[in-house]
Tab-separated table of C-alpha atoms in Angstrom:
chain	number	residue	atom	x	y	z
A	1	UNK	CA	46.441	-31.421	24.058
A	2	UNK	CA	46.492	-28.556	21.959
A	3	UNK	CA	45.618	-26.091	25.353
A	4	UNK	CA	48.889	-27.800	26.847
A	5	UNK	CA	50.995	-27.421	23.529
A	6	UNK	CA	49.935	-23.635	23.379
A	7	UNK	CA	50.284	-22.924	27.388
A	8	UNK	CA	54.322	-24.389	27.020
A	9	UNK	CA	55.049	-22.322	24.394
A	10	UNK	CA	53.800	-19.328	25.820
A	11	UNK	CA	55.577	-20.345	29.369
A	12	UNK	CA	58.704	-20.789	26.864
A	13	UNK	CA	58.667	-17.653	25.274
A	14	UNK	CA	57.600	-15.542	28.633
A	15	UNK	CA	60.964	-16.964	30.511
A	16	UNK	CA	63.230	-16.927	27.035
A	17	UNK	CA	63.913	-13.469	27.342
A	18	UNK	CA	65.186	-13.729	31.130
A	19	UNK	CA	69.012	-14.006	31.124
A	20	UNK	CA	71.154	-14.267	33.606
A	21	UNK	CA	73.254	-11.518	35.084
A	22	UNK	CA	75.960	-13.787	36.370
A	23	UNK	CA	76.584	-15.699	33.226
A	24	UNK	CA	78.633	-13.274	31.488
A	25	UNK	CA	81.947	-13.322	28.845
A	26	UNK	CA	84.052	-9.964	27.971
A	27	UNK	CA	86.883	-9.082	26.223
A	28	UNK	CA	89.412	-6.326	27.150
A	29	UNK	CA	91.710	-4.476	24.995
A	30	UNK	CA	92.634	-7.723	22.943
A	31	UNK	CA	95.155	-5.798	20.735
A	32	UNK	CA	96.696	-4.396	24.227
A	33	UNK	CA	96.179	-0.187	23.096
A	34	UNK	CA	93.691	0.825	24.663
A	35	UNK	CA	95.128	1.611	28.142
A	36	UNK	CA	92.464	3.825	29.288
A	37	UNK	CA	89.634	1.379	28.306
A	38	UNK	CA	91.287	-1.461	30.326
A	39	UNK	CA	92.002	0.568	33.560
A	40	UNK	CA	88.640	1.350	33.943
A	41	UNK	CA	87.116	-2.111	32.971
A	42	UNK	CA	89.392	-4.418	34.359
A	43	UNK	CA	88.472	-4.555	37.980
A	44	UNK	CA	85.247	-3.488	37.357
A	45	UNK	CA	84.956	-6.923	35.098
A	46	UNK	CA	87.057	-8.950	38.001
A	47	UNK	CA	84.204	-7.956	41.015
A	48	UNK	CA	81.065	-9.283	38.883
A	49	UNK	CA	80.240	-11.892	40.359
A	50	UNK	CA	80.601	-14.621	38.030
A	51	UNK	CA	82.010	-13.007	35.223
A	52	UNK	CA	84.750	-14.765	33.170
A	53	UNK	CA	86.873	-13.336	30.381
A	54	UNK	CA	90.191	-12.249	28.697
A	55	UNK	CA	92.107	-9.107	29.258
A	56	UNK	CA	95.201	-7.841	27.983
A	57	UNK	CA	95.056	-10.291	25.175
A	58	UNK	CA	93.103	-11.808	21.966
A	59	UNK	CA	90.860	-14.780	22.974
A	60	UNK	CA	91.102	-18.062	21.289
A	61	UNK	CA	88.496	-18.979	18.825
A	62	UNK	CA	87.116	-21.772	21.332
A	63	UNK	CA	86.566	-18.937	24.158
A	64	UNK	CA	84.941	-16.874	21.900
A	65	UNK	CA	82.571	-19.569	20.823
A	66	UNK	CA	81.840	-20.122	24.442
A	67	UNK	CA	81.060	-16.797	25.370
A	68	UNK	CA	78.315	-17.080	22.156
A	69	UNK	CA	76.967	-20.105	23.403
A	70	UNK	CA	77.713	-20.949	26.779
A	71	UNK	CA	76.743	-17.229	28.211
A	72	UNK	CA	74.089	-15.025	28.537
A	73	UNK	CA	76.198	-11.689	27.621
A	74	UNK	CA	78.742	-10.814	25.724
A	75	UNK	CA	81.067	-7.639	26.282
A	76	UNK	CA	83.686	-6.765	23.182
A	77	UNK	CA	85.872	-3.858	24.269
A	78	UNK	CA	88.308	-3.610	21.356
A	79	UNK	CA	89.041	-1.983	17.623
A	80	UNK	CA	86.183	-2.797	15.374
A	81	UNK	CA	83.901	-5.984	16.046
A	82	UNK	CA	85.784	-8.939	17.082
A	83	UNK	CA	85.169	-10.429	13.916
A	84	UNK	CA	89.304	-11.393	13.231
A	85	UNK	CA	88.896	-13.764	16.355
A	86	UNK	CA	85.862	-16.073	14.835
A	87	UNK	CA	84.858	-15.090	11.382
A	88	UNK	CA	81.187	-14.538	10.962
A	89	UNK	CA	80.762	-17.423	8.679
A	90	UNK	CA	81.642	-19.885	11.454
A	91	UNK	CA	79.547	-17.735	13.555
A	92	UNK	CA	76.547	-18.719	11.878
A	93	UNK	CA	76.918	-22.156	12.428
A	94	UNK	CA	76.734	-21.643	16.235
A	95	UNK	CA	74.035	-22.037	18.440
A	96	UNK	CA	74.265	-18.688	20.539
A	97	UNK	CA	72.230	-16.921	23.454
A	98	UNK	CA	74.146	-14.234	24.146
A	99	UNK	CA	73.256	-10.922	24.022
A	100	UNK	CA	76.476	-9.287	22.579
A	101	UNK	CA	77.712	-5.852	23.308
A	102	UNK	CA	80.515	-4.588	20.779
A	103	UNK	CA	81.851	-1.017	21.651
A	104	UNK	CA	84.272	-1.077	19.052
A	105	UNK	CA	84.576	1.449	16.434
A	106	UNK	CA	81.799	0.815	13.395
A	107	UNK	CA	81.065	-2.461	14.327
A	108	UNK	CA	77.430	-2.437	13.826
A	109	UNK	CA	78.510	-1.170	10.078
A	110	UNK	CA	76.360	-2.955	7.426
A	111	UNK	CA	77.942	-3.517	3.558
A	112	UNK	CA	76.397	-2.881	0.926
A	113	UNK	CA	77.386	-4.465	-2.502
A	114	UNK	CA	75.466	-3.732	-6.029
A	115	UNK	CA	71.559	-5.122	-5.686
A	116	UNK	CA	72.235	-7.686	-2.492
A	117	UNK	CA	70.813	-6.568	0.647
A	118	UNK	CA	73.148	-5.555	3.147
A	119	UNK	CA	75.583	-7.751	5.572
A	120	UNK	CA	77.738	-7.565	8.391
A	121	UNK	CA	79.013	-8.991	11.325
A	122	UNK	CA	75.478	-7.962	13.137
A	123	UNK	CA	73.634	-10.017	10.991
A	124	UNK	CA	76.016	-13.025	11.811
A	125	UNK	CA	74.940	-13.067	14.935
A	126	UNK	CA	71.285	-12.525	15.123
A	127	UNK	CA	71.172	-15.645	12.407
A	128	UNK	CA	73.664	-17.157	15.133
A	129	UNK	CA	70.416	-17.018	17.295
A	130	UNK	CA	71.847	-13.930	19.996
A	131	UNK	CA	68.460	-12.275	20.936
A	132	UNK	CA	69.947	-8.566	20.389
A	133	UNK	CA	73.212	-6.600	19.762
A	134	UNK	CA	74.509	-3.178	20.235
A	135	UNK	CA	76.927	-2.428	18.297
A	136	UNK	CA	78.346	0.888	16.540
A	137	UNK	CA	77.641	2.718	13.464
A	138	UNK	CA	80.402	5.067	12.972
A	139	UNK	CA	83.918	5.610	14.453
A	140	UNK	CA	83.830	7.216	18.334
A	141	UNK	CA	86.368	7.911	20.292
A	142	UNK	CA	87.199	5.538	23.156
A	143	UNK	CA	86.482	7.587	26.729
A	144	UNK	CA	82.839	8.675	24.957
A	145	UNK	CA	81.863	5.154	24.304
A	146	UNK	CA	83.461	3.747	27.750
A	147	UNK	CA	81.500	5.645	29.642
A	148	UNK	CA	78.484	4.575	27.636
A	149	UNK	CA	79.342	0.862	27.932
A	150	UNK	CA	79.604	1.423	31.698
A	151	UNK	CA	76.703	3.155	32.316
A	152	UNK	CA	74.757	0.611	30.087
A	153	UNK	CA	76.017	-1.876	32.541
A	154	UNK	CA	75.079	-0.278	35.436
A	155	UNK	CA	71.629	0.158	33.853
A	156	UNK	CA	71.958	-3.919	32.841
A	157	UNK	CA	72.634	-4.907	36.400
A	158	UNK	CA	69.679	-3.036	38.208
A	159	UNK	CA	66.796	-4.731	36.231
A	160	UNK	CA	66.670	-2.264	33.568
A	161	UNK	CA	65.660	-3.326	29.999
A	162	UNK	CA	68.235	-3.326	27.173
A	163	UNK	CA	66.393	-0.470	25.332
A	164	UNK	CA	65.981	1.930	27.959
A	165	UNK	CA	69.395	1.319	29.404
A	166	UNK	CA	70.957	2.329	25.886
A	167	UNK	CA	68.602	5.214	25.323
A	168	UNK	CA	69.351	6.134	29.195
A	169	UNK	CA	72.972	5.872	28.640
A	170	UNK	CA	73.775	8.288	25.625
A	171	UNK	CA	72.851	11.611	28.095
A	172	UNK	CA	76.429	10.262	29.832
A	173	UNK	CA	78.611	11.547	27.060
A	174	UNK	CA	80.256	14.774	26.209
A	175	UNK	CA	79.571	14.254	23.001
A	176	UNK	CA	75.943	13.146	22.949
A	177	UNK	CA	75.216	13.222	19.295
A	178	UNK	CA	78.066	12.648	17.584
A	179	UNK	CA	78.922	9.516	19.922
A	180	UNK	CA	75.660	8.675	21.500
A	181	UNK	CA	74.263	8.862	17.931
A	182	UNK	CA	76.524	5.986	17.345
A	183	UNK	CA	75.068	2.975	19.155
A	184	UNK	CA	72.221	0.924	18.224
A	185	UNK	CA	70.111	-1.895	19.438
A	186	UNK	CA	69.533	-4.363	16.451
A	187	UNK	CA	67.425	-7.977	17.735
A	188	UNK	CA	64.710	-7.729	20.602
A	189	UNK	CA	65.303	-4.803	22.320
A	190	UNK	CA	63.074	-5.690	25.520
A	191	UNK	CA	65.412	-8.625	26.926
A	192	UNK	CA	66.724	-7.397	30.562
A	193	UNK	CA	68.844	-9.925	33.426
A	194	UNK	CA	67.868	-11.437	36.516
A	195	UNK	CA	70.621	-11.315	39.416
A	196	UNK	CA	68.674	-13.863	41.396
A	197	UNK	CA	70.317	-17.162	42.321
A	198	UNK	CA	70.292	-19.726	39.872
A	199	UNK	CA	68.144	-22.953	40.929
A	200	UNK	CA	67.689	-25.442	39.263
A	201	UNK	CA	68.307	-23.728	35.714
A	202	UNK	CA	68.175	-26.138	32.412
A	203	UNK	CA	70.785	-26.669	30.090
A	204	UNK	CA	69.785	-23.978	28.130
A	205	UNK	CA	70.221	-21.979	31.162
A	206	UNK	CA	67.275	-19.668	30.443
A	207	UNK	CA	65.324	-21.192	33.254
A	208	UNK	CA	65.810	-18.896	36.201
A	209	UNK	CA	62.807	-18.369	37.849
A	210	UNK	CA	61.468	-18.324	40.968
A	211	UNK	CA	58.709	-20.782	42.207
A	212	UNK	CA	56.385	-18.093	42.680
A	213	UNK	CA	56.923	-16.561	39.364
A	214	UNK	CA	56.621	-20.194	37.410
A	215	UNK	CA	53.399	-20.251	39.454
A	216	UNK	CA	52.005	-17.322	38.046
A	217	UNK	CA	53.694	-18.147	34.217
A	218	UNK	CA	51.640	-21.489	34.926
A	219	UNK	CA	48.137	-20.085	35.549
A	220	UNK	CA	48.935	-16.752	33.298
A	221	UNK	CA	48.328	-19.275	30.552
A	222	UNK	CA	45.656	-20.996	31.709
A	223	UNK	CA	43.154	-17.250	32.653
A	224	UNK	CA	44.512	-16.587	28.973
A	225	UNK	CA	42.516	-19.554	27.998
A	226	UNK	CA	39.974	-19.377	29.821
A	227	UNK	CA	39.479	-15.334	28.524
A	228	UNK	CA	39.803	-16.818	25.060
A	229	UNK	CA	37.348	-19.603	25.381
A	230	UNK	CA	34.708	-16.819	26.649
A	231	UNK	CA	35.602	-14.319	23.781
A	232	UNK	CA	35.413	-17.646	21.413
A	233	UNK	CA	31.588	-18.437	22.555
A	234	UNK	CA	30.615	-14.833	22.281
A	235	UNK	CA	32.033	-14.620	18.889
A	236	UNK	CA	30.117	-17.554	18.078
A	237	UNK	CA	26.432	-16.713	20.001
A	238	UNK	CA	27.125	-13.604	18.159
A	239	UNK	CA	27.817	-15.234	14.664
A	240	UNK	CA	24.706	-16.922	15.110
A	241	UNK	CA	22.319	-13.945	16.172
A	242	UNK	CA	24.018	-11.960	12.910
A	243	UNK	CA	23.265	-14.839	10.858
A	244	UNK	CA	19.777	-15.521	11.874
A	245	UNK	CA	19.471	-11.494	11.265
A	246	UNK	CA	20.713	-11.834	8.063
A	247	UNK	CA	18.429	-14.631	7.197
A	248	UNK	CA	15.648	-12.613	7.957
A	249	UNK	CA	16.521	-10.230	6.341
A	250	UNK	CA	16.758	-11.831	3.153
A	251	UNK	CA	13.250	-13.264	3.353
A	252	UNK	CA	11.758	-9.803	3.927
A	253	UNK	CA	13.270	-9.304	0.590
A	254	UNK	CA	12.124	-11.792	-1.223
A	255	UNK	CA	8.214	-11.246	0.192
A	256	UNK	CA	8.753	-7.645	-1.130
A	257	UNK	CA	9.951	-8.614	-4.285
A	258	UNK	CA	7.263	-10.842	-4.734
A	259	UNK	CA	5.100	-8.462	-4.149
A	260	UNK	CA	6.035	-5.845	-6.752
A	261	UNK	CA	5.850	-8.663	-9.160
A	262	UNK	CA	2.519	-9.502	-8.165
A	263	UNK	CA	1.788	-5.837	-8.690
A	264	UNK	CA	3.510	-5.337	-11.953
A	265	UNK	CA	1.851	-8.405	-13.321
A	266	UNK	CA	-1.329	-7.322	-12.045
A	267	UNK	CA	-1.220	-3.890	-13.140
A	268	UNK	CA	-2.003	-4.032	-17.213
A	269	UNK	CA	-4.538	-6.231	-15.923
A	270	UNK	CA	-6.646	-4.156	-14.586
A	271	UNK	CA	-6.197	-1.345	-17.108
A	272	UNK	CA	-7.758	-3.850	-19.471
A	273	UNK	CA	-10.757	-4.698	-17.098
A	274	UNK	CA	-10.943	-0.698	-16.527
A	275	UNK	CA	-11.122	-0.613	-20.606
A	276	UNK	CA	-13.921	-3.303	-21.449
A	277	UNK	CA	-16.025	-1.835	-18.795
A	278	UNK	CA	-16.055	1.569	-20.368
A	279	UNK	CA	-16.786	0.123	-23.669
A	280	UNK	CA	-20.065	-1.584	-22.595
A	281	UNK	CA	-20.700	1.193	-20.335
A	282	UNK	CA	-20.754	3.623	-23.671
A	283	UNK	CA	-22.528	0.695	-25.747
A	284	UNK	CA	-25.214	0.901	-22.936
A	285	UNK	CA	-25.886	4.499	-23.166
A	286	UNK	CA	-25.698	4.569	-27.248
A	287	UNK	CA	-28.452	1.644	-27.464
């Protein structure tokens, strides 16, 4: 029972980390000024295949919600983080799976206030449960960081992991350390999507994969075990060998400190013995 516990988990947390490409939520230029950001996202947004979202205006608190929970990604193009549409402290009660990318301006900035750790919007939703965010640390300016959001998607979509695709991406700016300095990857960087037809998913929509790669999640578990089960006996043969040493050992010690005592004890002994038979010796010799 507990091999079968231990083999789900593992099959749970190999296939956790495999999102889905298709189920996707953005938001364009909610505050309708950044012109240049929404003529270059806007019909690249509208051809991804199964891609839903809001351009041109602010979303509604229930969309935003849904893009948290109901989708596997998250795309904020707008001023700051978003948080004005759903305030992190409802955030926190969600249940979300998205991983969230927020290109605004500073909007993976963390407060700090007196001797309490830091907070932001960030940490909002990683306790939300999204598996990673990128988000900003300083102010850049908006063509930098649009290129960088599009060439992290482009990275995204061909298999690539999230943090090679944001290390990858900051080479695409003119200004590569002032604004690629900016992003960062807070969560589990490693999580990358699957653009492979959906069968038979779950409701938690995690559950992509193939038959042939559920085959080999169902007997990567099991050689696991097995390997384990083999190290486990030679651990043990070998506890046993080092203990019988050690026992050994011990009683090699104690026959050689019995010894000396014997010897020590013995010793005056025998200088006394040594001493009476010089005395009758000279006795002999006087008489």
């Amino acid at each position: 029972l507990f091999e079968k516990l231990l083999s789900v988990g593992r099959r749970r947390r190999a296939r956790a980390m495999k999102l889905r490409w298709r189920e996707a939520f953005y938001v364009l230029n909610p505050q309708k000024d950044l012109i240049t950001t929404e003529t270059t996202f806007k019909e690249k947004f509208a051809c991804e295949d199964g891609w839903r979202g809001v351009c041109g205006k602010a979303p509604s608190k229930e969309e935003v919600e849904s893009a948290l929970e109901d989708h596997d990604l998250y795309v904020y193009c707008g001023h700051s983080n978003g948080s004005r549409y759903l305030p992190g402290w409802e955030i926190r009660k969600l249940r979300g799976r998205a991983v969230a990318l927020l290109m605004g301006c500073s909007s993976g900035r963390l407060k700090t206030e007196g001797l309490y750790p830091a907070h932001g919007f960030v940490n909002d939703l990683l306790i939300a449960g999204c598996p990673a965010v990128v988000a900003n640390l300083w102010d850049v300016t908006d063509k930098d960081i649009d290129r960088f959001c599009e060439s992290v998607i482009d990275h995204l979509k061909n298999g690539c992991s999230l943090n090679k695709s944001v290390a990858q991406s900051r080479d695409k700016l003119r200004l590569p350390f002032l604004n690629g300095g900016s992003p960062v990857c807070y969560g589990i960087p490693g999580v990358a999507f699957s653009t492979k037809a959906k069968d038979g998913h779950n409701s938690n929509g995690h559950d992509w994969c193939d038959k042939d790669e559920k085959d080999a999640s169902d007997t990567e578990p099991e050689k696991s075990l097995d390997k384990r089960s083999a190290s486990s006996k030679r651990q043990a043969s070998g506890k046993t060998t080092s203990v019988a040493s050690a026992q050994k050992s011990c009683r090699r010690i104690r026959t050689s400190e019995k010894k000396e005592k014997t010897e020590t004890s013995e010793a005056p002994r025998q200088k006394s013995r040594i001493r009476r038979t010089r005395s009758t010796q000279s006795r002999t010799k006087r008489g």
